[in-house]
Amino acid sequence: MTNVLVTGGAGYIGSHTVLALLNAGYGVVVVDNLCNASKESLVRVEKLAGKPVTFYQADILDKQAMACVFVRENIDAVIHFAGLKAVGESVQKPLAYYKNNVQGTVALAEVMLEHGVNSLVFSSSATVYGEANEPPYVETQPLGNPASPYGQTKAMVEKILMDVARANPEFKVANLRYFNPIGADVSGDIGEDPNGIPNNLMPFVAQVAVGKRDKLAVFGDDYPTKDGTCQRDYIHVTDLADGHLDALAWLLKQPSGCAEAFNLGTGEPLSVLEIVKGFEQYSGQPVPYEIAPRREGDLAAFWADASKAKQVLGWTTNKSLQDMMVDTWRWQSQNPDGY
Ligand code: NAD
Ligand code: WQD
């Protein structure tokens, strides 16, 4: 059996990917410090898959603890989700973000090399394109200058991992640039469970619909887009999880070291108001909103050119807007207070 270490595997995207890995027959070891997750997500994943997950509550910065995991478990590859992800918080606490995301990845890569584990799938982000690039974003565009420390950590880690691959002929890395992940597993048993007031659009919409928040603030309706609200490339988390399995399978069959970036998006931009209307239509719940000032740092519109992932990995998205909305609502309505 191929054993995969999943860092941050108790989190939103991690838990969906662990489920997909188990369903595909991989053995899964999760390391998570639970700073932004609950172990309940993995209990539910185990139930859904009917298979166990080996769990270590540990910090990726703790090299000793990580070395123990590599010694005890027979790890073949790593999928690395662990990190901090709140853009606004990263402006307030840059050092926490550089330490956790950059230093944490350096520590992880060191432990991997020390234990002869050479395949790594990394959670990058569309934010690495920065504002200098024109959408649709394509991997041949240069890394931009991301506006937030969070975005900078993703660009830095991509560069670091490319350098590690250059220096170590066996090392294989896929930097997966996610666009805007939303939705939940079709069971409604696992999903996104933000702490406090959600920063992101979809969990905020879902919390308004379930009655936890009064109304959504739509940040700006005077952008140069078709309805004036920002456009993004929303991707169902299950499609995103499948992208990790395709990237992993591709890495494992490469005869020697490699370093590639892949966009994971649908290629279809949707506006904030299209998301609100879509959610109302497919959930049957009203989502009261008001137009508010623009949010600092928001770009008017970006979406993926996802053709490289299709050509090289054989990955495409299968889920529709309806799936994204129905699955988000199923998770939120069945778990109004999260895990
Ligand atoms: P999440 O917060 O739900 O998951 C991250 C997990 O990592 C959490 O379970 C957290 O407890 C754990 N973690 C954080 N720091 C750790 C550390 N030092 N040691 C061990 N565990 C640690 O976030 P998510 O949405 O699932 O995102 C997963 C990854 O994907 C992150 O790296 C994020 O930056 C990246 N990403 C997310 C999005 C998005 O919109 N959700 C978009 C692009 C990229
Ligand atoms: C989407 C749209 C908002 C909340 C962020 C990160 C990015 C990636 C995904 C990690 C925007 C609007 C939002 C609200 C609103 N994460 N909005 N009212 O900003 O595209 O991307 O998450 O890598 O790096 O930057 O996602 O969900 O915050 O916003 O009107 O209450 O919804 O202005 O246009 P974003 P988002």
PDB file of N, CA, C and O and ligand atoms in Angstrom, residues 8 10-14 31-37 58-60 81-85 100 123-125 150 154 178-179 181, ligand 1:
ATOM      1  N   GLY A   8      -1.814  18.935   8.057  1.00  0.00           N
ATOM      2  CA  GLY A   8      -3.026  19.761   8.018  1.00  0.00           C
ATOM      3  C   GLY A   8      -4.240  18.964   7.565  1.00  0.00           C
ATOM      4  O   GLY A   8      -5.230  19.537   7.083  1.00  0.00           O
ATOM      5  N   ALA A  10      -6.592  17.505   9.137  1.00  0.00           N
ATOM      6  CA  ALA A  10      -7.872  17.649   9.840  1.00  0.00           C
ATOM      7  C   ALA A  10      -8.634  18.890   9.370  1.00  0.00           C
ATOM      8  O   ALA A  10      -9.786  19.089   9.746  1.00  0.00           O
ATOM      9  N   GLY A  11      -7.993  19.728   8.552  1.00  0.00           N
ATOM     10  CA  GLY A  11      -8.614  20.981   8.107  1.00  0.00           C
ATOM     11  C   GLY A  11      -9.613  20.773   6.977  1.00  0.00           C
ATOM     12  O   GLY A  11      -9.969  19.635   6.629  1.00  0.00           O
ATOM     13  N   TYR A  12     -10.040  21.886   6.419  1.00  0.00           N
ATOM     14  CA  TYR A  12     -11.117  21.863   5.422  1.00  0.00           C
ATOM     15  C   TYR A  12     -10.725  21.056   4.173  1.00  0.00           C
ATOM     16  O   TYR A  12     -11.332  20.022   3.872  1.00  0.00           O
ATOM     17  N   ILE A  13      -9.700  21.495   3.473  1.00  0.00           N
ATOM     18  CA  ILE A  13      -9.345  20.794   2.229  1.00  0.00           C
ATOM     19  C   ILE A  13      -8.670  19.468   2.559  1.00  0.00           C
ATOM     20  O   ILE A  13      -8.888  18.446   1.893  1.00  0.00           O
ATOM     21  N   GLY A  14      -7.873  19.473   3.647  1.00  0.00           N
ATOM     22  CA  GLY A  14      -7.175  18.255   4.045  1.00  0.00           C
ATOM     23  C   GLY A  14      -8.136  17.112   4.322  1.00  0.00           C
ATOM     24  O   GLY A  14      -7.914  15.980   3.862  1.00  0.00           O
ATOM     25  N   VAL A  31      -0.733  14.539  10.179  1.00  0.00           N
ATOM     26  CA  VAL A  31      -0.123  15.360  11.232  1.00  0.00           C
ATOM     27  C   VAL A  31      -0.847  16.692  11.219  1.00  0.00           C
ATOM     28  O   VAL A  31      -0.929  17.355  10.179  1.00  0.00           O
ATOM     29  N   ASP A  32      -1.410  17.071  12.358  1.00  0.00           N
ATOM     30  CA  ASP A  32      -2.108  18.360  12.461  1.00  0.00           C
ATOM     31  C   ASP A  32      -1.967  18.830  13.903  1.00  0.00           C
ATOM     32  O   ASP A  32      -2.090  18.019  14.829  1.00  0.00           O
ATOM     33  N   ASN A  33      -1.697  20.123  14.104  1.00  0.00           N
ATOM     34  CA  ASN A  33      -1.607  20.622  15.485  1.00  0.00           C
ATOM     35  C   ASN A  33      -2.968  21.103  16.003  1.00  0.00           C
ATOM     36  O   ASN A  33      -3.063  21.611  17.117  1.00  0.00           O
ATOM     37  N   LEU A  34      -3.989  20.985  15.158  1.00  0.00           N
ATOM     38  CA  LEU A  34      -5.377  21.343  15.502  1.00  0.00           C
ATOM     39  C   LEU A  34      -5.522  22.823  15.863  1.00  0.00           C
ATOM     40  O   LEU A  34      -6.468  23.199  16.550  1.00  0.00           O
ATOM     41  N   CYS A  35      -4.631  23.683  15.334  1.00  0.00           N
ATOM     42  CA  CYS A  35      -4.772  25.120  15.633  1.00  0.00           C
ATOM     43  C   CYS A  35      -5.973  25.708  14.917  1.00  0.00           C
ATOM     44  O   CYS A  35      -6.486  26.743  15.312  1.00  0.00           O
ATOM     45  N   ASN A  36      -6.418  25.056  13.831  1.00  0.00           N
ATOM     46  CA  ASN A  36      -7.595  25.576  13.118  1.00  0.00           C
ATOM     47  C   ASN A  36      -8.493  24.423  12.664  1.00  0.00           C
ATOM     48  O   ASN A  36      -9.077  24.470  11.591  1.00  0.00           O
ATOM     49  N   ALA A  37      -8.592  23.394  13.494  1.00  0.00           N
ATOM     50  CA  ALA A  37      -9.391  22.232  13.094  1.00  0.00           C
ATOM     51  C   ALA A  37      -9.777  21.431  14.320  1.00  0.00           C
ATOM     52  O   ALA A  37      -9.239  21.643  15.416  1.00  0.00           O
ATOM     53  N   ALA A  58       0.618  17.072  16.188  1.00  0.00           N
ATOM     54  CA  ALA A  58       1.990  17.602  16.239  1.00  0.00           C
ATOM     55  C   ALA A  58       2.078  18.815  15.330  1.00  0.00           C
ATOM     56  O   ALA A  58       1.235  19.016  14.451  1.00  0.00           O
ATOM     57  N   ASP A  59       3.125  19.597  15.578  1.00  0.00           N
ATOM     58  CA  ASP A  59       3.360  20.818  14.797  1.00  0.00           C
ATOM     59  C   ASP A  59       4.451  20.519  13.778  1.00  0.00           C
ATOM     60  O   ASP A  59       5.476  19.913  14.139  1.00  0.00           O
ATOM     61  N   ILE A  60       4.251  20.970  12.555  1.00  0.00           N
ATOM     62  CA  ILE A  60       5.285  20.699  11.535  1.00  0.00           C
ATOM     63  C   ILE A  60       6.597  21.405  11.867  1.00  0.00           C
ATOM     64  O   ILE A  60       7.645  21.036  11.353  1.00  0.00           O
ATOM     65  N   PHE A  81      -0.732  20.458   3.550  1.00  0.00           N
ATOM     66  CA  PHE A  81      -1.750  21.509   3.701  1.00  0.00           C
ATOM     67  C   PHE A  81      -1.477  22.422   4.893  1.00  0.00           C
ATOM     68  O   PHE A  81      -2.043  23.502   4.973  1.00  0.00           O
ATOM     69  N   ALA A  82      -0.701  21.934   5.885  1.00  0.00           N
ATOM     70  CA  ALA A  82      -0.608  22.661   7.152  1.00  0.00           C
ATOM     71  C   ALA A  82      -0.111  24.081   6.930  1.00  0.00           C
ATOM     72  O   ALA A  82       0.913  24.297   6.280  1.00  0.00           O
ATOM     73  N   GLY A  83      -0.827  25.033   7.487  1.00  0.00           N
ATOM     74  CA  GLY A  83      -0.427  26.426   7.354  1.00  0.00           C
ATOM     75  C   GLY A  83      -1.532  27.322   7.843  1.00  0.00           C
ATOM     76  O   GLY A  83      -2.648  26.870   8.114  1.00  0.00           O
ATOM     77  N   LEU A  84      -1.182  28.594   7.979  1.00  0.00           N
ATOM     78  CA  LEU A  84      -2.179  29.604   8.350  1.00  0.00           C
ATOM     79  C   LEU A  84      -2.662  30.258   7.064  1.00  0.00           C
ATOM     80  O   LEU A  84      -1.881  30.452   6.135  1.00  0.00           O
ATOM     81  N   LYS A  85      -3.950  30.635   7.017  1.00  0.00           N
ATOM     82  CA  LYS A  85      -4.502  31.036   5.709  1.00  0.00           C
ATOM     83  C   LYS A  85      -5.345  32.311   5.706  1.00  0.00           C
ATOM     84  O   LYS A  85      -5.970  32.615   4.694  1.00  0.00           O
ATOM     85  N   ASN A 100       5.147  29.963  10.416  1.00  0.00           N
ATOM     86  CA  ASN A 100       4.343  28.755  10.234  1.00  0.00           C
ATOM     87  C   ASN A 100       4.431  28.221   8.801  1.00  0.00           C
ATOM     88  O   ASN A 100       4.655  27.027   8.582  1.00  0.00           O
ATOM     89  N   SER A 123       0.155  22.839  -1.132  1.00  0.00           N
ATOM     90  CA  SER A 123      -1.021  23.711  -1.258  1.00  0.00           C
ATOM     91  C   SER A 123      -0.586  25.133  -1.533  1.00  0.00           C
ATOM     92  O   SER A 123      -0.333  25.895  -0.608  1.00  0.00           O
ATOM     93  N   SER A 124      -0.523  25.496  -2.793  1.00  0.00           N
ATOM     94  CA  SER A 124      -0.273  26.899  -3.103  1.00  0.00           C
ATOM     95  C   SER A 124      -1.607  27.573  -3.418  1.00  0.00           C
ATOM     96  O   SER A 124      -2.672  27.027  -3.103  1.00  0.00           O
ATOM     97  N   SER A 125      -1.545  28.732  -3.990  1.00  0.00           N
ATOM     98  CA  SER A 125      -2.763  29.532  -4.125  1.00  0.00           C
ATOM     99  C   SER A 125      -2.670  30.424  -5.347  1.00  0.00           C
ATOM    100  O   SER A 125      -1.569  30.867  -5.729  1.00  0.00           O
ATOM    101  N   TYR A 150       0.459  36.597   3.718  1.00  0.00           N
ATOM    102  CA  TYR A 150      -0.002  35.233   3.415  1.00  0.00           C
ATOM    103  C   TYR A 150       0.380  34.846   1.983  1.00  0.00           C
ATOM    104  O   TYR A 150       0.972  33.788   1.742  1.00  0.00           O
ATOM    105  N   LYS A 154       3.192  31.920   0.212  1.00  0.00           N
ATOM    106  CA  LYS A 154       2.934  30.886  -0.813  1.00  0.00           C
ATOM    107  C   LYS A 154       3.939  31.013  -1.964  1.00  0.00           C
ATOM    108  O   LYS A 154       4.468  30.003  -2.452  1.00  0.00           O
ATOM    109  N   TYR A 178      -4.532  26.669  -5.876  1.00  0.00           N
ATOM    110  CA  TYR A 178      -5.992  26.585  -5.762  1.00  0.00           C
ATOM    111  C   TYR A 178      -6.593  27.947  -6.071  1.00  0.00           C
ATOM    112  O   TYR A 178      -6.076  28.968  -5.634  1.00  0.00           O
ATOM    113  N   PHE A 179      -7.756  27.939  -6.708  1.00  0.00           N
ATOM    114  CA  PHE A 179      -8.513  29.169  -6.866  1.00  0.00           C
ATOM    115  C   PHE A 179      -9.419  29.293  -5.628  1.00  0.00           C
ATOM    116  O   PHE A 179      -8.903  29.299  -4.520  1.00  0.00           O
ATOM    117  N   PRO A 181     -11.775  27.548  -3.214  1.00  0.00           N
ATOM    118  CA  PRO A 181     -12.451  26.298  -2.861  1.00  0.00           C
ATOM    119  C   PRO A 181     -13.726  26.562  -2.048  1.00  0.00           C
ATOM    120  O   PRO A 181     -13.703  27.337  -1.085  1.00  0.00           O
TER     121      PRO A 181
HETATM  122  P1  NAD B   1      -7.488  24.868   7.253  1.00  0.00           P
HETATM  123  O1  NAD B   1      -7.077  25.924   8.227  1.00  0.00           O
HETATM  124  O2  NAD B   1      -8.839  24.288   7.367  1.00  0.00           O
HETATM  125  O3  NAD B   1      -6.412  23.686   7.260  1.00  0.00           O
HETATM  126  C1  NAD B   1      -5.073  23.877   7.636  1.00  0.00           C
HETATM  127  C2  NAD B   1      -4.751  22.849   8.694  1.00  0.00           C
HETATM  128  O4  NAD B   1      -3.387  22.955   9.072  1.00  0.00           O
HETATM  129  C3  NAD B   1      -5.576  23.022   9.969  1.00  0.00           C
HETATM  130  O5  NAD B   1      -6.160  21.775  10.303  1.00  0.00           O
HETATM  131  C4  NAD B   1      -4.567  23.459  11.009  1.00  0.00           C
HETATM  132  O6  NAD B   1      -4.923  23.004  12.310  1.00  0.00           O
HETATM  133  C5  NAD B   1      -3.298  22.834  10.484  1.00  0.00           C
HETATM  134  N1  NAD B   1      -2.045  23.545  10.835  1.00  0.00           N
HETATM  135  C6  NAD B   1      -1.770  24.857  10.704  1.00  0.00           C
HETATM  136  N2  NAD B   1      -0.511  25.106  11.097  1.00  0.00           N
HETATM  137  C7  NAD B   1       0.031  23.915  11.470  1.00  0.00           C
HETATM  138  C8  NAD B   1       1.305  23.531  11.944  1.00  0.00           C
HETATM  139  N3  NAD B   1       2.266  24.410  12.143  1.00  0.00           N
HETATM  140  N4  NAD B   1       1.507  22.223  12.218  1.00  0.00           N
HETATM  141  C9  NAD B   1       0.539  21.305  12.058  1.00  0.00           C
HETATM  142  N5  NAD B   1      -0.693  21.616  11.597  1.00  0.00           N
HETATM  143  C10 NAD B   1      -0.941  22.918  11.296  1.00  0.00           C
HETATM  144  O7  NAD B   1      -7.278  25.479   5.788  1.00  0.00           O
HETATM  145  P2  NAD B   1      -7.680  24.898   4.364  1.00  0.00           P
HETATM  146  O8  NAD B   1      -8.665  25.821   3.768  1.00  0.00           O
HETATM  147  O9  NAD B   1      -7.980  23.466   4.440  1.00  0.00           O
HETATM  148  O10 NAD B   1      -6.304  25.140   3.600  1.00  0.00           O
HETATM  149  C11 NAD B   1      -5.324  24.129   3.490  1.00  0.00           C
HETATM  150  C12 NAD B   1      -4.129  24.690   2.748  1.00  0.00           C
HETATM  151  O11 NAD B   1      -4.537  25.172   1.478  1.00  0.00           O
HETATM  152  C13 NAD B   1      -3.462  25.860   3.450  1.00  0.00           C
HETATM  153  O12 NAD B   1      -2.069  25.763   3.255  1.00  0.00           O
HETATM  154  C14 NAD B   1      -3.998  27.057   2.715  1.00  0.00           C
HETATM  155  O13 NAD B   1      -3.119  28.159   2.748  1.00  0.00           O
HETATM  156  C15 NAD B   1      -4.117  26.506   1.309  1.00  0.00           C
HETATM  157  N6  NAD B   1      -5.113  27.218   0.498  1.00  0.00           N
HETATM  158  C16 NAD B   1      -6.381  27.363   0.970  1.00  0.00           C
HETATM  159  C17 NAD B   1      -7.313  28.060   0.204  1.00  0.00           C
HETATM  160  C18 NAD B   1      -8.716  28.287   0.712  1.00  0.00           C
HETATM  161  O14 NAD B   1      -9.367  29.196   0.232  1.00  0.00           O
HETATM  162  N7  NAD B   1      -9.223  27.493   1.656  1.00  0.00           N
HETATM  163  C19 NAD B   1      -6.941  28.569  -1.032  1.00  0.00           C
HETATM  164  C20 NAD B   1      -5.635  28.388  -1.489  1.00  0.00           C
HETATM  165  C21 NAD B   1      -4.721  27.703  -0.712  1.00  0.00           C
END
